[in-house]
Amino acid sequence: MDPSRETSNSGDVEKDASTAVSPLKPGLNEPLIINGKRVLRDEDAFEVTAYAWSIKKKWILLTVVALCQTSMNFNAAIYSNAVEGINDEFHVSNGRMGMVAFLVAYAFGCELWAPWSEELGRWIIMQGSLTFVNISILICALSVNFPMMIAGRVIGGLSSAGGSVTLGMVADMFLPEEQQHAVLWSSLFSCLGAVIGGICGGPVQQYLPMRWNFWIQLIFSCTTQLIHFFVAKETRSTVMLDKYAKGQRKKGVEDVYGPNEIKTREERWNAHEIFTTMWRPYQMLIFEPIVLLLSLLSGFADALIFSFFESYGYVFAQWNFTPTQISVALLPLAISYFLAYFSFFPVVKRHTACRNRGEVLLPEARLWWLLFLVVSLPVGILGSAFVSTGPGSHWAGVCAFSMLIGIANYSIYYATVDYMVATYGVYAASATGGNGFMRDFLAGICAIYTGPMFHNLGIRNSNLVFFGFAVALCIPVYVFYYKGTQIRKRSKFAMQLEKQKEARLAAKNGAVRGNSEPVTGGINIPNL
């Protein structure tokens, strides 16, 4: 297979067929009347959507959203440096359960907030998420017993709107063939947040009282919320079109409505529709092999990173490292994410050149570079198994092999998300939501088994177990690259979307380029 050939994806977030609209601009499309009303679509009033923003404005917002993602993952990771203080203050031995409580709840929290961002808008949902996150941190900081601490962590996880909302915002601003750099950027900070938490956690643990772990989280999170409040703008096109349509009617333009305005309250907040929307990510995770297997790979890689955070205490204790020194040892892991990030630039450039020549590319091309980088996961784990055995070897070897693991972790996350966006189009948010769920869930439960595993099996044998899992979970990458076309043909969702997305993409591209040639009308979204 030619790795440069992939189908242009559709990065739209999920939209119900009932949001199809009629045009204001004559010549773009035949008017589509719903309940006797003309309704706006993205391509009908392109200039008022986030697609029409300048590149500078888009990237400022992307960076603010990346800061939000970093803050939430920071909260997840830095907690591990408070475990000893929690155990001492509350006279318990299971302080690490706070990590489990947060990350498992985070897995569900991502899916809890994402559908509401489709209905109510990205800005208000992110503000609501950050508000509840700050309340949860305050609960932890002021907790008087361990159950109160766990309650705060659970609330914090459920309140965290993660990558699903972030990727939805990317799709709000960038056309499918233009969004790879934006997804790269979002993926970078999704991975970096946890490492930054680990790097900052050591000095906090060594030099400050336990409660400061949470006060620092609160300072970071409140600052993030303020920046988001004043800098971020709404990107969800349905919300923006609703506002624009109301303004047009006030100016005397009759019979113009936004996508949500034609729905009754009962239609918008129907319990069945809400359940269907919120269940969709889990349904795709269970029944779509592409989502399931690639999410397992991505989830395992992320769980391994959190296992590394947990195991570093055991590993570097052999060299008598202080908490601060352990934090410094995480710097190579952060560097590895940037190396992986920049390594994808030539690949994206090649894809862009192919599109500019009019070539049609297959989604599997998005996995091409991962074919080479994914092997660094088992190689890094295997190397770590033999260099992390104590003073007989040098501690720098652990850092070197951790860079291979970091490169693999970032590459797996980005490439699998990019592939699923290309494959599932308007269902991209649900598909990547399953990916995020698996990453957070597996990372959460790793806190349960990591300590006992390293204690009972030893450092080398534990890493060898991880190595076996890594080898097994790398196989789907090669299967999907070489057999992905056949696998997608067996997915009724992927095939229906493949047939329908060209009309929608043509309409948006026509609006972007000012094309007045007629295009087909709205698409029908298959039901899951």
XYZ file of C-alpha atoms in Angstrom, residues 311-496:
186
model
C 7.414 2.724 39.775
C 10.005 5.520 39.682
C 9.940 5.596 43.463
C 10.950 1.925 43.569
C 13.444 2.172 40.727
C 15.344 5.304 41.708
C 15.287 4.461 45.411
C 18.007 1.974 44.468
C 20.245 4.975 43.742
C 18.949 6.889 46.801
C 17.221 9.560 44.717
C 15.273 12.272 46.520
C 11.744 13.167 45.299
C 13.183 16.205 43.527
C 15.806 14.102 41.758
C 13.096 11.665 40.657
C 11.178 14.586 39.187
C 14.246 15.700 37.250
C 14.527 12.150 35.906
C 11.165 12.712 34.210
C 12.547 15.523 32.039
C 13.745 13.121 29.293
C 10.184 11.824 29.060
C 8.922 15.366 28.406
C 11.642 15.905 25.802
C 10.615 12.689 24.062
C 7.108 14.062 23.492
C 8.525 17.064 21.639
C 10.761 14.790 19.551
C 7.754 12.683 18.570
C 5.707 15.820 17.877
C 8.226 17.248 15.421
C 8.836 13.856 13.809
C 5.315 13.971 12.341
C 5.894 17.288 10.535
C 7.411 15.739 7.378
C 4.554 13.217 7.255
C 1.897 15.936 7.461
C 3.782 17.966 4.848
C 3.771 15.000 2.498
C 0.038 14.428 3.009
C -0.654 18.105 2.324
C 1.398 17.978 -0.879
C -0.558 14.922 -2.023
C -3.870 16.684 -1.422
C -2.673 19.785 -3.239
C -1.951 17.566 -6.260
C -5.533 16.327 -6.095
C -4.648 12.856 -4.834
C -7.154 10.930 -2.764
C -5.597 9.355 0.304
C -6.688 6.425 2.426
C -7.102 6.769 6.223
C -4.511 4.029 6.715
C -1.759 6.398 5.563
C -2.119 8.134 8.923
C -0.680 5.010 10.522
C 2.393 4.820 8.299
C 4.853 6.643 10.567
C 3.445 4.797 13.576
C 4.599 1.513 11.984
C 8.151 2.585 12.797
C 7.610 4.421 16.083
C 5.320 1.908 17.793
C 8.167 -0.586 18.163
C 9.893 1.858 20.505
C 7.274 0.911 23.119
C 8.349 -2.734 23.605
C 11.996 -1.827 22.974
C 11.878 0.867 25.659
C 10.200 -1.452 28.165
C 12.616 -4.291 27.450
C 15.599 -2.002 27.838
C 14.214 -0.646 31.094
C 13.880 -4.190 32.433
C 17.652 -4.662 32.240
C 18.941 -1.222 33.260
C 16.614 -0.517 36.206
C 18.049 -3.142 38.518
C 20.084 -0.856 40.725
C 23.640 0.435 41.163
C 25.014 -2.381 39.001
C 23.839 -0.289 36.057
C 23.604 3.469 35.584
C 20.374 5.349 36.300
C 20.791 7.279 33.041
C 19.883 4.095 31.195
C 16.401 4.240 32.718
C 15.996 7.816 31.471
C 17.218 6.894 27.987
C 14.764 4.042 27.582
C 11.961 6.147 29.058
C 12.416 8.449 26.057
C 11.617 5.572 23.720
C 8.481 4.847 25.724
C 7.492 8.521 25.617
C 7.966 8.707 21.846
C 5.743 5.655 21.473
C 3.094 6.981 23.858
C 2.695 10.288 22.041
C 2.851 8.708 18.588
C 0.253 6.080 19.466
C -2.132 8.657 20.880
C -1.834 11.079 17.972
C -1.836 8.532 15.143
C -4.751 6.497 16.491
C -6.831 9.635 17.083
C -5.962 10.948 13.613
C -6.857 7.605 12.030
C -10.192 7.397 13.819
C -11.063 10.971 12.841
C -10.317 10.058 9.215
C -12.336 6.854 9.443
C -15.431 7.957 11.358
C -15.896 11.549 10.211
C -18.960 12.953 11.964
C -18.599 10.261 14.608
C -15.013 11.349 15.319
C -15.880 12.713 18.769
C -17.436 9.405 19.822
C -14.609 7.326 18.352
C -11.871 9.408 19.978
C -13.982 9.529 23.135
C -13.629 5.766 23.377
C -9.891 6.216 22.991
C -9.804 8.776 25.805
C -11.973 6.585 28.013
C -9.617 3.635 27.645
C -6.517 5.755 28.328
C -7.901 7.257 31.520
C -9.508 4.050 32.768
C -6.413 1.875 32.300
C -4.190 4.612 33.721
C -6.476 4.721 36.758
C -6.392 1.044 37.581
C -2.600 0.909 37.138
C -2.281 2.494 40.592
C -3.914 -0.641 42.014
C -1.546 -3.201 40.545
C 1.749 -1.331 40.031
C 2.898 -1.335 43.653
C 2.044 -4.988 44.434
C 3.394 -6.080 41.062
C 6.802 -4.451 41.506
C 6.930 -5.641 45.126
C 6.090 -9.279 44.355
C 7.700 -9.789 40.939
C 10.551 -7.339 41.167
C 11.411 -4.531 38.797
C 12.877 -6.632 35.975
C 10.119 -9.249 35.883
C 7.398 -6.615 36.081
C 8.859 -4.830 33.063
C 9.080 -8.128 31.201
C 5.345 -8.624 31.780
C 4.726 -5.140 30.394
C 6.968 -6.000 27.442
C 4.790 -8.990 26.551
C 1.636 -6.864 26.569
C 3.354 -4.178 24.491
C 4.358 -6.634 21.767
C 0.831 -8.049 21.575
C -0.832 -4.639 21.406
C 1.506 -3.363 18.682
C 0.206 -5.971 16.237
C -3.123 -4.175 15.495
C -1.206 -1.190 14.081
C 0.207 -3.375 11.300
C -3.082 -5.190 10.801
C -5.006 -1.944 10.324
C -2.354 -0.432 8.076
C -2.302 -3.356 5.651
C -5.869 -4.647 6.084
C -7.676 -1.503 7.175
C -9.612 -1.112 3.945
C -11.139 -4.585 4.293
C -11.875 -4.019 7.982
C -13.594 -0.697 7.304
C -15.761 -2.354 4.647
C -17.159 -4.593 7.385
C -18.161 -1.586 9.474
C -21.592 -0.325 8.449
C -20.930 2.989 10.204
C -17.610 3.635 8.518
C -18.977 2.750 5.091
C -22.149 4.825 5.407
